[in-house]
Short mmCIF file of C-alpha atoms in Angstrom, two decimals:
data_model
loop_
_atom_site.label_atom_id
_atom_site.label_comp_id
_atom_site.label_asym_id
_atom_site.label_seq_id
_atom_site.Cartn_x
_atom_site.Cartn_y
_atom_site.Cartn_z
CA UNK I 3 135.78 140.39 93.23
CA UNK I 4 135.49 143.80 93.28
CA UNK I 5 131.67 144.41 93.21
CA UNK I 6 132.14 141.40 96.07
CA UNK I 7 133.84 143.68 98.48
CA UNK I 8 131.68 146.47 97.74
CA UNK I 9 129.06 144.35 98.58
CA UNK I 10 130.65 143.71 101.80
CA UNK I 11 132.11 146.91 102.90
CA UNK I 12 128.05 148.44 102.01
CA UNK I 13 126.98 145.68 104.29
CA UNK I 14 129.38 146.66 107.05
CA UNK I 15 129.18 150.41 107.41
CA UNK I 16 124.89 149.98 106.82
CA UNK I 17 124.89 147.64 109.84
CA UNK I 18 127.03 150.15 112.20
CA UNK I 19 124.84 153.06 111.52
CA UNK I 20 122.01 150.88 112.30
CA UNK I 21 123.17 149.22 115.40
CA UNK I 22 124.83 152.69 116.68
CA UNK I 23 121.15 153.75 116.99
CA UNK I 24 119.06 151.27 118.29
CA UNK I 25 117.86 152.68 121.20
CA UNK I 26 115.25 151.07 123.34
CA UNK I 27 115.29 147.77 122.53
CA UNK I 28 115.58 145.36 119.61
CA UNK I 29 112.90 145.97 117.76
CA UNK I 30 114.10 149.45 116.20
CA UNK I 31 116.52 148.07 114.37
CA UNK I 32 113.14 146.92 112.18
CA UNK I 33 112.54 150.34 110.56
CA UNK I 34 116.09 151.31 110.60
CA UNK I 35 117.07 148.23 108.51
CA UNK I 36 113.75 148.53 106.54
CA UNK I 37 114.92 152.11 105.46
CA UNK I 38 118.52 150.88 104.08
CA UNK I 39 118.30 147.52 102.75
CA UNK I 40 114.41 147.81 101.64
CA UNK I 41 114.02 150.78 100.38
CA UNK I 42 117.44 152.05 100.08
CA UNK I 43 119.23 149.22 98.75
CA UNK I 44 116.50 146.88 97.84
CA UNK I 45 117.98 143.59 98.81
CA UNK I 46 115.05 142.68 100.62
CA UNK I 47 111.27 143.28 100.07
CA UNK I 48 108.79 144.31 102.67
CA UNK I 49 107.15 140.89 103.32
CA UNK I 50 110.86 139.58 103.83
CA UNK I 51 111.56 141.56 106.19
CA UNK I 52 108.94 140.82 108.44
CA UNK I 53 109.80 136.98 107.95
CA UNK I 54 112.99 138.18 109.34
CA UNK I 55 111.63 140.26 112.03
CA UNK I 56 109.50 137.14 113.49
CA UNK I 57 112.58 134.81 113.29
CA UNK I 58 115.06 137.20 115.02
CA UNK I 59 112.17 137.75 117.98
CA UNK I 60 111.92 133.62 118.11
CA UNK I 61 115.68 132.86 118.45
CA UNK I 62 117.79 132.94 121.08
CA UNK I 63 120.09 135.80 121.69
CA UNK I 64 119.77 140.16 120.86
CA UNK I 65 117.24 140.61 118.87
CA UNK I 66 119.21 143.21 116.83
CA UNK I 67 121.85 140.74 116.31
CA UNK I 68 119.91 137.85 115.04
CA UNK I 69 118.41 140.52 112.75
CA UNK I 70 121.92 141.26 111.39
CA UNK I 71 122.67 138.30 111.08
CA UNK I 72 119.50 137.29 109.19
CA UNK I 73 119.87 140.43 106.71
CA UNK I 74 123.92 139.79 106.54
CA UNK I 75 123.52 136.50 105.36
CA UNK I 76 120.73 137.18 102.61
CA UNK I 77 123.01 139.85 100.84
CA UNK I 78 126.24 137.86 101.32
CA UNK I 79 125.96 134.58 103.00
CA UNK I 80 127.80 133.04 105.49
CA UNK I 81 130.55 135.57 105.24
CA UNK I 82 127.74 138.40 104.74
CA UNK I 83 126.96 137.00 108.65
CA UNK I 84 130.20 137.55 110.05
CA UNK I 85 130.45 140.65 108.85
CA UNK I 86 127.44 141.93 110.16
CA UNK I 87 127.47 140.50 113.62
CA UNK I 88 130.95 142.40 113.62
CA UNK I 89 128.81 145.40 112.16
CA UNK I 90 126.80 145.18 115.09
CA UNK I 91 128.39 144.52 118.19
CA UNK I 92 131.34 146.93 117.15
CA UNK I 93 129.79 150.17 118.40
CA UNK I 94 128.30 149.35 121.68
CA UNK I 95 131.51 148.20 122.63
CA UNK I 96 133.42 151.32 121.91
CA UNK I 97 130.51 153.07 123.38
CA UNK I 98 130.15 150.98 126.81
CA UNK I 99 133.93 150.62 127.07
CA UNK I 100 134.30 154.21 127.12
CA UNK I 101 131.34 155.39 129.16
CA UNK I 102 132.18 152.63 131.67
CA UNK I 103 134.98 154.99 133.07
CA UNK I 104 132.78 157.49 133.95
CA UNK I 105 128.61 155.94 133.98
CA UNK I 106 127.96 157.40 136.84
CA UNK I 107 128.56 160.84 135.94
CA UNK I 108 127.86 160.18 132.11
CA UNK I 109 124.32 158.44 133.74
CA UNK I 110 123.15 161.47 136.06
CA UNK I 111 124.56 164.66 133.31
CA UNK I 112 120.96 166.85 132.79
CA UNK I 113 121.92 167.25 128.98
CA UNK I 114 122.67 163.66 128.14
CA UNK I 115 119.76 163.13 129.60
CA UNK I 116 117.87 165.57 127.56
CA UNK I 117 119.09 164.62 124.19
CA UNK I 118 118.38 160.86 125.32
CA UNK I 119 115.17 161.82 125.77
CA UNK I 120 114.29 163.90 122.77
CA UNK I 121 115.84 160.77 120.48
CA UNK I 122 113.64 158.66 122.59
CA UNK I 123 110.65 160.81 121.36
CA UNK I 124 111.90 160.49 117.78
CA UNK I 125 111.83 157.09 117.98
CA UNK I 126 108.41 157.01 119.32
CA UNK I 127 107.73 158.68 115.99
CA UNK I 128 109.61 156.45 114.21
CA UNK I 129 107.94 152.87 114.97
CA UNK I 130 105.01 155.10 114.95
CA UNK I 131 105.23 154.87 111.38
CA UNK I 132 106.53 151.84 110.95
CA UNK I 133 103.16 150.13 112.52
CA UNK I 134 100.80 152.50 110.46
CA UNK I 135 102.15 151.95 107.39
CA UNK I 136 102.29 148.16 108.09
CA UNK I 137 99.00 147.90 109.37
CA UNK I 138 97.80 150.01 106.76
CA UNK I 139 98.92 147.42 103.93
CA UNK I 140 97.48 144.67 105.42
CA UNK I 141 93.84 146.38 106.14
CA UNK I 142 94.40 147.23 102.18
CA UNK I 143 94.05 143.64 101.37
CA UNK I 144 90.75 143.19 102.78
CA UNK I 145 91.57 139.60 104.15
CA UNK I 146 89.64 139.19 106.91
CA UNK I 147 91.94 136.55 108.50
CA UNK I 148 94.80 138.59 108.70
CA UNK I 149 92.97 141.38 109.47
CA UNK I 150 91.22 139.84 112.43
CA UNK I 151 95.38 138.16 113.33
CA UNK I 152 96.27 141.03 113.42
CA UNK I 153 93.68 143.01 116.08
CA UNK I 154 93.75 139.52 118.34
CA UNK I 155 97.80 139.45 118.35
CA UNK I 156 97.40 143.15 119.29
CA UNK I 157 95.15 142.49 121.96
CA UNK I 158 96.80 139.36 123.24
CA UNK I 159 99.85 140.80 123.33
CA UNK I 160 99.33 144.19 124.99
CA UNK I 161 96.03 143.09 127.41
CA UNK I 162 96.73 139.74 128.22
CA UNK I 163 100.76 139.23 127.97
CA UNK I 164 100.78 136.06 125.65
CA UNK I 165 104.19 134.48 125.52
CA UNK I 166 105.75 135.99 121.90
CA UNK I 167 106.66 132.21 121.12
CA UNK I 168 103.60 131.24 121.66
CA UNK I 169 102.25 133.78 119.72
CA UNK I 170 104.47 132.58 116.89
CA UNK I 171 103.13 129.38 116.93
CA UNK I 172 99.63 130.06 116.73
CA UNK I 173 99.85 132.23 114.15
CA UNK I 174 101.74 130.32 112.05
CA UNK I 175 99.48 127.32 112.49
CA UNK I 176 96.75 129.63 111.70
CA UNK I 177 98.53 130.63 108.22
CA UNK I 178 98.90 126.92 107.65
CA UNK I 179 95.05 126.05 107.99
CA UNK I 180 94.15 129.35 106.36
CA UNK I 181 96.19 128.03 103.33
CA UNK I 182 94.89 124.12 103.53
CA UNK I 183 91.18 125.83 103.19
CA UNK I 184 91.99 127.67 100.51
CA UNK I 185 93.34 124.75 98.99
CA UNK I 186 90.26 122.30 99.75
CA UNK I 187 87.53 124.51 98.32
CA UNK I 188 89.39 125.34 95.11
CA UNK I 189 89.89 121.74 94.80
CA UNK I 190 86.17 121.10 95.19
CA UNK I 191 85.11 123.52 92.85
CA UNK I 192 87.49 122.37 90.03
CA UNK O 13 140.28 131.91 135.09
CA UNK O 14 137.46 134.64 134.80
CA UNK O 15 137.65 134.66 131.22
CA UNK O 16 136.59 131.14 130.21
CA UNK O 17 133.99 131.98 133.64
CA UNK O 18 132.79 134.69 131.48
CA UNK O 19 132.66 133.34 128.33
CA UNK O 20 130.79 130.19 129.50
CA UNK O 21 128.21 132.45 131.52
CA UNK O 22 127.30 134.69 128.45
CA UNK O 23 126.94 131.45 126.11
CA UNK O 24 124.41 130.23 128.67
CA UNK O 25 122.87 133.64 128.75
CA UNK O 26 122.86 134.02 124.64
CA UNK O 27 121.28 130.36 124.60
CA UNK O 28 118.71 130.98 127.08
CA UNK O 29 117.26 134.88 126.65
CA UNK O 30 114.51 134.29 123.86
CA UNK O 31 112.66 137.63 123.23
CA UNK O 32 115.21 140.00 123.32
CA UNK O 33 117.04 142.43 126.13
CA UNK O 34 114.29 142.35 128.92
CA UNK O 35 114.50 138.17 128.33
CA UNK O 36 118.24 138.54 129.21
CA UNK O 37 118.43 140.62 132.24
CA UNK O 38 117.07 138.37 134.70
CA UNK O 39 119.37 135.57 133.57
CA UNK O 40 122.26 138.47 133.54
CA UNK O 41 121.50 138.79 137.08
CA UNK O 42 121.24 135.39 137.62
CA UNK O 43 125.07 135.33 136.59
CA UNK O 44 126.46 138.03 138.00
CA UNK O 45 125.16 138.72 141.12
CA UNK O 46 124.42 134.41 142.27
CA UNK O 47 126.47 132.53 140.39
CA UNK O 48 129.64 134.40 140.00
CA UNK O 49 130.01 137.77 142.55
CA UNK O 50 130.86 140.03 139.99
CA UNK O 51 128.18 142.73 140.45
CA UNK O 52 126.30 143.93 143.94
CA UNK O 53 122.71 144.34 142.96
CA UNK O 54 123.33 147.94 142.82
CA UNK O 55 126.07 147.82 140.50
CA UNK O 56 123.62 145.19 138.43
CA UNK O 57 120.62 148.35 138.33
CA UNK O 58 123.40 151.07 136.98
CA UNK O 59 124.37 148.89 134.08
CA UNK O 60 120.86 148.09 133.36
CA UNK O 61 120.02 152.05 133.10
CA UNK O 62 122.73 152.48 130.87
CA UNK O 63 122.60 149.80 128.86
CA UNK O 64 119.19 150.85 128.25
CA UNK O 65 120.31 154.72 127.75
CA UNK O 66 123.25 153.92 124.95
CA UNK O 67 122.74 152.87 121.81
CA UNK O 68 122.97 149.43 120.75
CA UNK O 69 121.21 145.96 121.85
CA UNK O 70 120.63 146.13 125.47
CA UNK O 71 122.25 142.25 125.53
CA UNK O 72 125.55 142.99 123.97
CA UNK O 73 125.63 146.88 126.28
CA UNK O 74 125.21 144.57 129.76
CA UNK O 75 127.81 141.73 128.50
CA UNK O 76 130.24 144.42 127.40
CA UNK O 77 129.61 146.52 130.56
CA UNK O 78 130.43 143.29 132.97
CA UNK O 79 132.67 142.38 131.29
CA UNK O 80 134.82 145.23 131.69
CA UNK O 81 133.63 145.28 135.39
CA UNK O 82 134.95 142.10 135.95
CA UNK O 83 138.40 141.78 133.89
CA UNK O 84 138.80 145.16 131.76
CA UNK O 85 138.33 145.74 128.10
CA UNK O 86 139.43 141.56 127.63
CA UNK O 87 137.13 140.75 129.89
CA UNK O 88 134.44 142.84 128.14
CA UNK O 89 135.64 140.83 124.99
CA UNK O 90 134.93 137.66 126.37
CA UNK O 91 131.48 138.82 127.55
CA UNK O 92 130.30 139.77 124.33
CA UNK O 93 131.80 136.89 122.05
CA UNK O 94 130.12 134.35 124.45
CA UNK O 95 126.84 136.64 124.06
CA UNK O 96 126.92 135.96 120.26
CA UNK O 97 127.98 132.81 120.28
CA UNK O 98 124.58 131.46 120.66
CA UNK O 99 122.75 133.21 118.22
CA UNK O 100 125.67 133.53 115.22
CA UNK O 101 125.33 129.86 114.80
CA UNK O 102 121.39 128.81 115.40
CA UNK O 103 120.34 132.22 113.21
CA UNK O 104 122.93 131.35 110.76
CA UNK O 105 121.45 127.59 109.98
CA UNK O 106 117.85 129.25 110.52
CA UNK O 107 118.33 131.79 107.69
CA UNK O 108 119.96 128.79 105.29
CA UNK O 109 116.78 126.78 106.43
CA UNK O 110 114.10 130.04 105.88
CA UNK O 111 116.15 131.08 102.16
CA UNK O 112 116.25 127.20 101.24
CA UNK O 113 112.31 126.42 101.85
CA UNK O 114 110.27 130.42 101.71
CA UNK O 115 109.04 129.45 97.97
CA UNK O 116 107.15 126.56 99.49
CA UNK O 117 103.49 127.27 99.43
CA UNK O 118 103.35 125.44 102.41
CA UNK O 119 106.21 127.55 104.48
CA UNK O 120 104.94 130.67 102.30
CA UNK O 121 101.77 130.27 104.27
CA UNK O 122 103.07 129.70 107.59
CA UNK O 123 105.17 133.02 107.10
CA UNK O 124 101.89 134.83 105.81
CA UNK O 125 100.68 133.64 109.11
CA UNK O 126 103.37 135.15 110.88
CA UNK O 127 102.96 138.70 109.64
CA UNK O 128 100.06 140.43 111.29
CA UNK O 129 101.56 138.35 114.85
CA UNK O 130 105.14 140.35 114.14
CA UNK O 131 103.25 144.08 112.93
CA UNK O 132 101.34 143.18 116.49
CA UNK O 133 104.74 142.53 118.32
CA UNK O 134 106.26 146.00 117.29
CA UNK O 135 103.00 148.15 117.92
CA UNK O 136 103.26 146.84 121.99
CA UNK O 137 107.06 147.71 121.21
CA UNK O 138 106.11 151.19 119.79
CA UNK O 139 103.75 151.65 122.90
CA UNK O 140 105.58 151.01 125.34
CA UNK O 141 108.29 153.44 124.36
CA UNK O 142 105.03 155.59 123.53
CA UNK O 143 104.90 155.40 127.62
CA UNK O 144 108.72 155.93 128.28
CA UNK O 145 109.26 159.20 126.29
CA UNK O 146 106.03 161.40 127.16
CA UNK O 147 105.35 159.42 130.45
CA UNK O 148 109.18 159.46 132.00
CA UNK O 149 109.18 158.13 135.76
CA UNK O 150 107.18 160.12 138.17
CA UNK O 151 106.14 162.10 135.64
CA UNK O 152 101.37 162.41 135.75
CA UNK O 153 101.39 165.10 132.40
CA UNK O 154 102.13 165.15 129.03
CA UNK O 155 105.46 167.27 128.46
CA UNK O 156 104.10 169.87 125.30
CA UNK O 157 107.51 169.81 123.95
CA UNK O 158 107.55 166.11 123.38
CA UNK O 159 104.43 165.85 122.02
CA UNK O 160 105.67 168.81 119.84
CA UNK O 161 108.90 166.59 118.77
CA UNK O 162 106.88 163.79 118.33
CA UNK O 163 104.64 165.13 115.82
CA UNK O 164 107.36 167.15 113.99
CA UNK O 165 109.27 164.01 113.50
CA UNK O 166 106.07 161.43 112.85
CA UNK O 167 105.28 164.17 110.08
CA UNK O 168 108.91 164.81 108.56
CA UNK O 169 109.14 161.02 108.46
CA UNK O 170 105.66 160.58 106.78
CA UNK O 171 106.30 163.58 104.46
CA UNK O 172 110.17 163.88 103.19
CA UNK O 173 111.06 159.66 103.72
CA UNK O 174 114.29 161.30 105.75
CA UNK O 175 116.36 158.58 107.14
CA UNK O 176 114.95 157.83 110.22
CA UNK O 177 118.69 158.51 112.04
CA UNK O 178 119.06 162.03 111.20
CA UNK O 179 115.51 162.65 112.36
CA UNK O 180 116.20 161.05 115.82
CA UNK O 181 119.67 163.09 116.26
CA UNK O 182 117.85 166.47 115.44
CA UNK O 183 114.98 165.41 117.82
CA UNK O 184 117.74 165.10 120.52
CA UNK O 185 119.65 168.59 120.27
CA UNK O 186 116.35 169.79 119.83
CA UNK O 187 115.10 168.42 122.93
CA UNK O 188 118.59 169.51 124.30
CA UNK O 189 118.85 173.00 123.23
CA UNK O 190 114.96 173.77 124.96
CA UNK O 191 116.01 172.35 128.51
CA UNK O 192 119.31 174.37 128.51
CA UNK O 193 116.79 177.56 127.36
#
């Protein structure tokens, strides 16, 4: 019972760091939770969290939430959920209800502004690293079907605007086949 | 009664915004400033900036903001719990589904499919805030001092594995302290 609500109360306070700085949308909560429940924590691996990452982005609803909920529920279940959606929507509430007294002010002050946009740097430099040490393990496996998944995605994606879902689709369909191939020839050759 | 109005509006809005915060705003608007005349389009722009300027999932910053717009800090309740509504449940059943089935070799290959697609997804992410914090509006050159930040913290991350918060709070009175200089 004990290491139970340990468990939980870890769970909680990790999640409100991580959701009181998200800034610029959903996907930074990926290397935030990636530094606290993969490497910190373990209780996920790398791999899992990018399963988690791809089923957030596909569901309806805050990205950020949905990857709360997903982590929440893998280190406690359903009540590992709850707590983290709590976890999450928590802060912005405090923080919204109070600046919404005063936005207009809060929204034109010079040094808000400034340290909004030096944190906005940092997380530049933060998904900066995220992506090259991602991309970086999957060039290390020489695969040239992931490799070549994951230049196209890039270049659908940022040239051409592919819908994400879509995305998500073909890609996974493209996993499938890669895997039935696989399959066929070793078959054959045995 | 504007709460049950507000709670059934979010729901919708949770249900229907697939992709994240950018997904959500139009149907926000949709909401707000059509169905229901809780926000001038003006009022609907302000809480976009600063849900976009706090901390926090820009989804749950608008519904909280409206909400409190339209009915106070209840109202703001409302908002958000019908925001989350959506998602608590179908993410809930998806994770039982996705920790029920990943050893599958058949799911585990979908899913292996699905990586490089997702590290693709965050590098637009990463570039496009790339564009927002040395590009900011109007602005044709480079700041030095962000590109300064920027490599101090890309290199402190790399380097010293320091949690990624503390690095993004230093970047900020950092940035702070050279403008008031």
């Amino acid at each position: 019972m004990n290491s139970k609500l340990k468990r939980y109360l870890i769970l909680f306070f990790s999640t409100f760091k991580i959701s009181a700085f998200t800034f610029g949308g959903g996907f930074v909560i990926i290397p935030l939770m990636r530094k606290q429940f993969v490497h910190k924590l373990k209780w996920i691996d790398d791999d899992e969290m990018l399963d988690l990452a791809a089923i957030a982005q596909s569901s309806p609803g805050a990205i950020a939430v949905n990857a709360s909920i997903l982590v929440g529920y893998k280190a406690a279940g359903v009540p590992g959920a709850i707590i983290s959606i709590l976890a999450t929507i928590i802060p912005p509430f405090i923080i919204i209800s109070i600046i919404s007294g005063f936005y207009i002010a809060f929204r034109d002050n010079k040094y808000v502004s400034l340290i909004m946009e030096g944190m906005l740097v940092a997380v530049a430099a933060v998904l900066a690293d995220l992506v090259i040490s991602m991309a970086w393990d999957i060039l290390k496996k020489r695969r040239a079907v992931e490799i070549a998944m994951l230049i196209l995605s890039f270049i659908l994606l940022e040239f051409f605007n592919l819908n994400i879902i879509l995305l998500i689709f073909i890609a996974g369909f493209i996993g499938f086949m890669d895997y039935k191939v696989a399959k066929r020839r070793q078959n054959g050759l045995s | 009664m504007v709460y049950l109005e507000l709670i059934w509006s979010f729901i919708q809005i949770g249900l229907f915004s697939i992709g994240g915060g950018y997904a959500a705003m139009p149907l926000i608007q949709h909401q707000a400033c059509e169905v229901h005349n809780w926000l001038s389009m003006e009022e609907f722009g302000d809480i976009l900036t600063i849900s976009e300027m706090t901390p926090g999932p820009i989804t749950i910053n608008s519904a909280t903001f409206v909400g409190i717009q339209v009915a106070g800090i209840p109202g703001a309740l409302c908002a958000t719990i019908g925001c989350i509504i959506p998602s608590s449940i179908i993410v809930t059943i998806l994770a039982f589904i996705y920790y029920r089935f990943k050893g599958l070799n058949s799911v585990q290959s979908v899913l292996k499919g699905l990586r490089p697609a997702v590290i693709a997804m965050i590098a637009t992410a990463w570039i496009s805030i790339m564009r927002m914090a040395f590009f900011p509006e109007g602005a044709k050159q480079i700041d030095l001092v962000s590109i300064t930040l920027f490599l101090l913290a890309f290199i402190t991350l790399k380097k010293w594995k320091i949690n990624p918060i503390f690095v993004m709070l230093a970047s900020g009175l950092i940035n702070l302290l050279i403008g008031v200089i």
